[in-house]
Amino acid sequence: MIKTKIFRLVEKGSHGQRMNRLFDYFIMSLIFLSMISIVLESIQTVNVRYSKVLRDFNLVTIIIFSIEYLMRLYVSDITHPSANRVKSALRFIFSTYGLIDLLAILPFFLPMLIKMDLRFLRVLRLTRILRVLKVNRYNDSLNLIWTVIKEKKSELAVTGFVTILILLLASFIMYNVEGEKQPDKFPDILATFWWAIATLTTVGYGDVYPISGVGKIISGLIAVLGIGIVALPTGLISAGFMNKVENRRGTTNKSCPHCGKEIE
Amino acid sequence: MIKTKIFRLVEKGSHGQRMNRLFDYFIMSLIFLSMISIVLESIQTVNVRYSKVLRDFNLVTIIIFSIEYLMRLYVSDITHPSANRVKSALRFIFSTYGLIDLLAILPFFLPMLIKMDLRFLRVLRLTRILRVLKVNRYNDSLNLIWTVIKEKKSELAVTGFVTILILLLASFIMYNVEGEKQPDKFPDILATFWWAIATLTTVGYGDVYPISGVGKIISGLIAVLGIGIVALPTGLISAGFMNKVENRRGTTNKSCPHCGKEIE
Amino acid sequence: MIKTKIFRLVEKGSHGQRMNRLFDYFIMSLIFLSMISIVLESIQTVNVRYSKVLRDFNLVTIIIFSIEYLMRLYVSDITHPSANRVKSALRFIFSTYGLIDLLAILPFFLPMLIKMDLRFLRVLRLTRILRVLKVNRYNDSLNLIWTVIKEKKSELAVTGFVTILILLLASFIMYNVEGEKQPDKFPDILATFWWAIATLTTVGYGDVYPISGVGKIISGLIAVLGIGIVALPTGLISAGFMNKVENRRGTTNKSCPHCGKEIE
Amino acid sequence: MIKTKIFRLVEKGSHGQRMNRLFDYFIMSLIFLSMISIVLESIQTVNVRYSKVLRDFNLVTIIIFSIEYLMRLYVSDITHPSANRVKSALRFIFSTYGLIDLLAILPFFLPMLIKMDLRFLRVLRLTRILRVLKVNRYNDSLNLIWTVIKEKKSELAVTGFVTILILLLASFIMYNVEGEKQPDKFPDILATFWWAIATLTTVGYGDVYPISGVGKIISGLIAVLGIGIVALPTGLISAGFMNKVENRRGTTNKSCPHCGKEIE
């Protein structure tokens, strides 16, 4: 059957399926080349010269991606089994990968609606690499990281919330202190918030900085606080990873290999 | 009784009380809107146009906040039970939330005393979000973080103290080294301290930096030291979180393997 | 005896000795005031006006510090017992605190030898605070931090060594790449090393940065590497603190409080 | 035999061999001096004056390094035993140290092929310090660090991969947002990627920064994300080190408490 063949081509992913692997690598390469073509198109000197080639390549990419999307949609009743065909199709369309694939082609068909160049959304398709690699190790790693972040979610959220309160407070004070002295750099509280973020994260571009004494003291405090803002999540995540490592050990070797009795 | 009703409105906080929840969300929204109005007022173009609206909204906010404060004060003998009414009222006024609420309205009534725009103190009222959320999870997280920081207090204090000594020493040396070459950037030791903070926290705005060889060496040393200043508190806090995680686990298996009695 | 009295004044440090505590606080305050006077002297406008007062205060400070030093030297046979008086005196002079105290007064008596203003060395005397506090907690914390750093010494040294190799390599390459394009910013390898340090520690003042493509790639690599340079020592120190916490627990409750048998 | 003597000179490395140690220190010093000569040559004022001395020293260095390399090649059948002489020689040439030594001299003999000054490759020879030190402690530390990094390889790779995806996405968006407003700073996506790296690593030179509102929001998000990019690898490496410390302890009490036999 043609449907089974398409399914095997786009989804199967078993290591023995040579065609499927070739297809995966082909799509992956196309995504990569597509990324590079967007980068090249942005470079003026290149664009002037190879404008036509790049536009044609873009068109070819969209056509292939569209065919691939339709193929995936066609076999969605196998990949996303549901009560009926329509539900299967919808389940595919609103799955994470389904949405990403749609975002990669949709902007092309809606140029009148969206003015901005949204082709960059294709970069999201690179997440398929994790699937193409098919090495479980990487998926395990991603899962581990994700689990730890989720476990510490509420602590990280509280840290983030307190940070935002401090940033707001610092912005309000700073605006009152530096606003008059540097009206071009601290024109309003939004602009001052930009300074607060740049200082707390220790980026410090140097486009905005205090010149008054009080402003410098506040700036210094925020910068020192930035160290705490790094230390807290790092500590939380360290503890999370440690916990995972210990748990894993705890579940594996709990019996003596010689007498079979439990240890600890 | 009217008093019980007011108490239920402003304080009860049980999940079944619909009125109380509505009141909480109403005050919370007002604080948020108040924040936004302060931000908008700071933007010149917006202020010129909506000056009157913003001023009126500010007035309304203050009136509502004042009524809320008086209501809380009125029921303080229930929320802060004490020997007599006056003591209850004082206990409320000098409680953390009581002071925050007072700070949010007081500046309005003392415009002749305080010249500076202190409305930004209302941002502190946002801490009530933690209470409004009423989800214990976030309070637990906040408590966990706070406990770890308190536990490592003396280690963090010593790290901070040594850091300040190093910053002072670096400032004194730097002033002697760069002061003559860049009298506008390193005019005195206070200004040099500003450079020291910006370098140690790796913010590096770029407004002040050494140009002499010796100055660059000192700057480099301070910057490298900045890595240590990040590593020490992070390590301390990581160990603190780990310890907490292990303790919690430790409380599950708390019986002696020999006699079976509970330990700790 | 006068000697015992002096000893009790400058060294005893038992909590019951009121005179000794007063003396400690007096010296401590003098060191603080001395620091402030150095800072004030550096500020032009203050110096012009209070030049004489500051100079006089400086003289008084030096006299008091000198008397204190002589007093400590006089009782060194009690504080640093040795075979004979001379050896005791030498042991005091070359002890850490002895050297610090000497450095705080010596520059004043050698103005012809040393041109530079070395009064900032007095900042080192602030380390006495740790002694004045006499709270063991802070000394314990300092010891804990010091022990962890010492334990991880060789790992930290190796990290530092590899870092320096990478910085050197990056400087050599960068000089070849950017030297021609920005001869004023990357005039020689020493100046390029300054860029390397500023990039690796993520300070990024903005006085020196690459403009060529290759230069930007190297700069990006060094900056990313900077994250690793933060992660490695932080990880080492975290593990060190964790280890200490576990060891302490391991040594305390190793027997069951009920049956007395050892656990684990 | 002369061969045994050469072998003892260049390779033996036993602590009793005085000649070998002298040879090691001699070569090490030469590498150091060679580094310094390259740095000095880059400084214009020094080069003008001592140009001839430096060139001569460079020649002498190359000759000695070449002789050393030939000596090591000559005894490669002892140091890299294999089926025959040629295979031994090849095994030496393509060993890590063999390649490093070759890279240190080769550029001199191929001036017509390679235009760039590749003498900086000699810095790699400094890795021999780890061998010269012959203190196992440092090798152990290096191995420990290396083992931890290798263990966490896949997690670090996934973190790196996600980071690159985010950077690409940020660059694509930023180019669309700021490209028109600051065509000189964000001329194409490659240049925008440079901004993304500088922001994520919180270097923030200040040569490129957003001025539009949307650009500042994206910049802030990337900077905040930079904290996560520091926290994740640090947490992973902390857990790795902790694990190692615990394992090592685990090897001391390695017998089953029930049957007494050794475990693991």
XYZ file of C-alpha atoms in Angstrom, chain D residues 31-140:
110
model
C 59.533 27.148 25.537
C 58.850 29.854 28.115
C 61.568 32.140 26.736
C 60.288 31.449 23.248
C 56.802 32.588 24.327
C 58.254 35.754 25.858
C 60.300 36.459 22.729
C 57.136 36.231 20.597
C 55.374 38.668 22.953
C 58.367 41.043 22.934
C 58.633 40.889 19.140
C 55.009 42.046 18.906
C 55.809 45.220 20.898
C 56.897 47.772 18.282
C 59.393 49.725 20.392
C 61.137 46.546 21.550
C 61.163 44.988 18.091
C 62.816 47.999 16.479
C 65.681 47.862 18.941
C 66.258 44.161 19.534
C 65.017 42.837 16.203
C 68.291 41.005 15.459
C 68.655 39.463 18.917
C 65.090 38.174 18.809
C 65.512 36.724 15.328
C 68.716 34.991 16.335
C 67.115 33.599 19.486
C 64.223 32.328 17.381
C 66.680 30.528 15.102
C 68.503 28.912 18.025
C 65.168 27.782 19.527
C 64.062 26.179 16.312
C 67.374 24.337 15.932
C 67.211 22.963 19.490
C 63.551 21.988 19.123
C 64.335 20.275 15.828
C 67.199 18.302 17.340
C 64.949 17.316 20.241
C 62.246 16.214 17.816
C 64.723 14.112 15.824
C 65.994 12.579 19.048
C 62.478 11.648 20.102
C 61.853 10.260 16.630
C 65.087 8.226 16.854
C 64.024 6.503 20.078
C 60.386 6.114 19.036
C 60.844 2.333 18.699
C 61.427 2.239 22.472
C 58.781 4.790 23.503
C 56.174 3.603 20.994
C 56.961 -0.107 20.469
C 55.369 -1.507 17.307
C 55.827 -4.142 14.585
C 58.613 -2.242 12.833
C 60.620 1.008 12.962
C 58.413 2.877 10.492
C 55.237 2.039 12.390
C 56.861 3.146 15.649
C 57.919 6.421 14.079
C 54.429 7.001 12.710
C 52.871 6.180 16.063
C 55.145 8.793 17.671
C 54.472 11.393 14.957
C 50.710 11.036 15.295
C 50.660 10.827 19.101
C 49.283 13.958 20.827
C 52.689 15.116 22.068
C 54.322 14.148 18.777
C 51.938 16.363 16.803
C 52.336 19.232 19.254
C 56.129 19.028 18.957
C 55.899 18.932 15.175
C 53.550 21.924 15.078
C 56.086 23.847 17.144
C 58.802 23.537 14.512
C 57.060 22.862 11.202
C 55.856 26.446 10.471
C 59.495 27.561 10.391
C 60.318 25.139 7.591
C 57.264 25.998 5.529
C 57.390 29.797 5.319
C 56.473 29.745 1.653
C 53.379 27.624 2.264
C 52.005 29.342 5.351
C 51.994 33.135 5.378
C 50.610 33.543 8.882
C 52.891 33.576 11.896
C 52.207 30.173 13.418
C 54.909 30.239 16.041
C 52.185 30.729 18.635
C 51.468 27.011 18.268
C 54.454 26.536 20.548
C 52.193 27.517 23.392
C 50.741 24.025 23.100
C 54.105 22.646 24.136
C 53.463 24.181 27.555
C 51.153 21.245 28.181
C 54.375 19.320 28.746
C 54.540 21.150 32.085
C 52.018 18.640 33.358
C 54.521 15.925 32.488
C 57.560 17.778 33.771
C 55.880 18.368 37.118
C 55.571 14.599 37.406
C 53.437 15.193 40.464
C 50.611 12.710 40.102
C 48.317 14.981 42.049
C 47.904 17.369 39.113
C 47.368 14.552 36.658
C 44.746 13.084 38.963
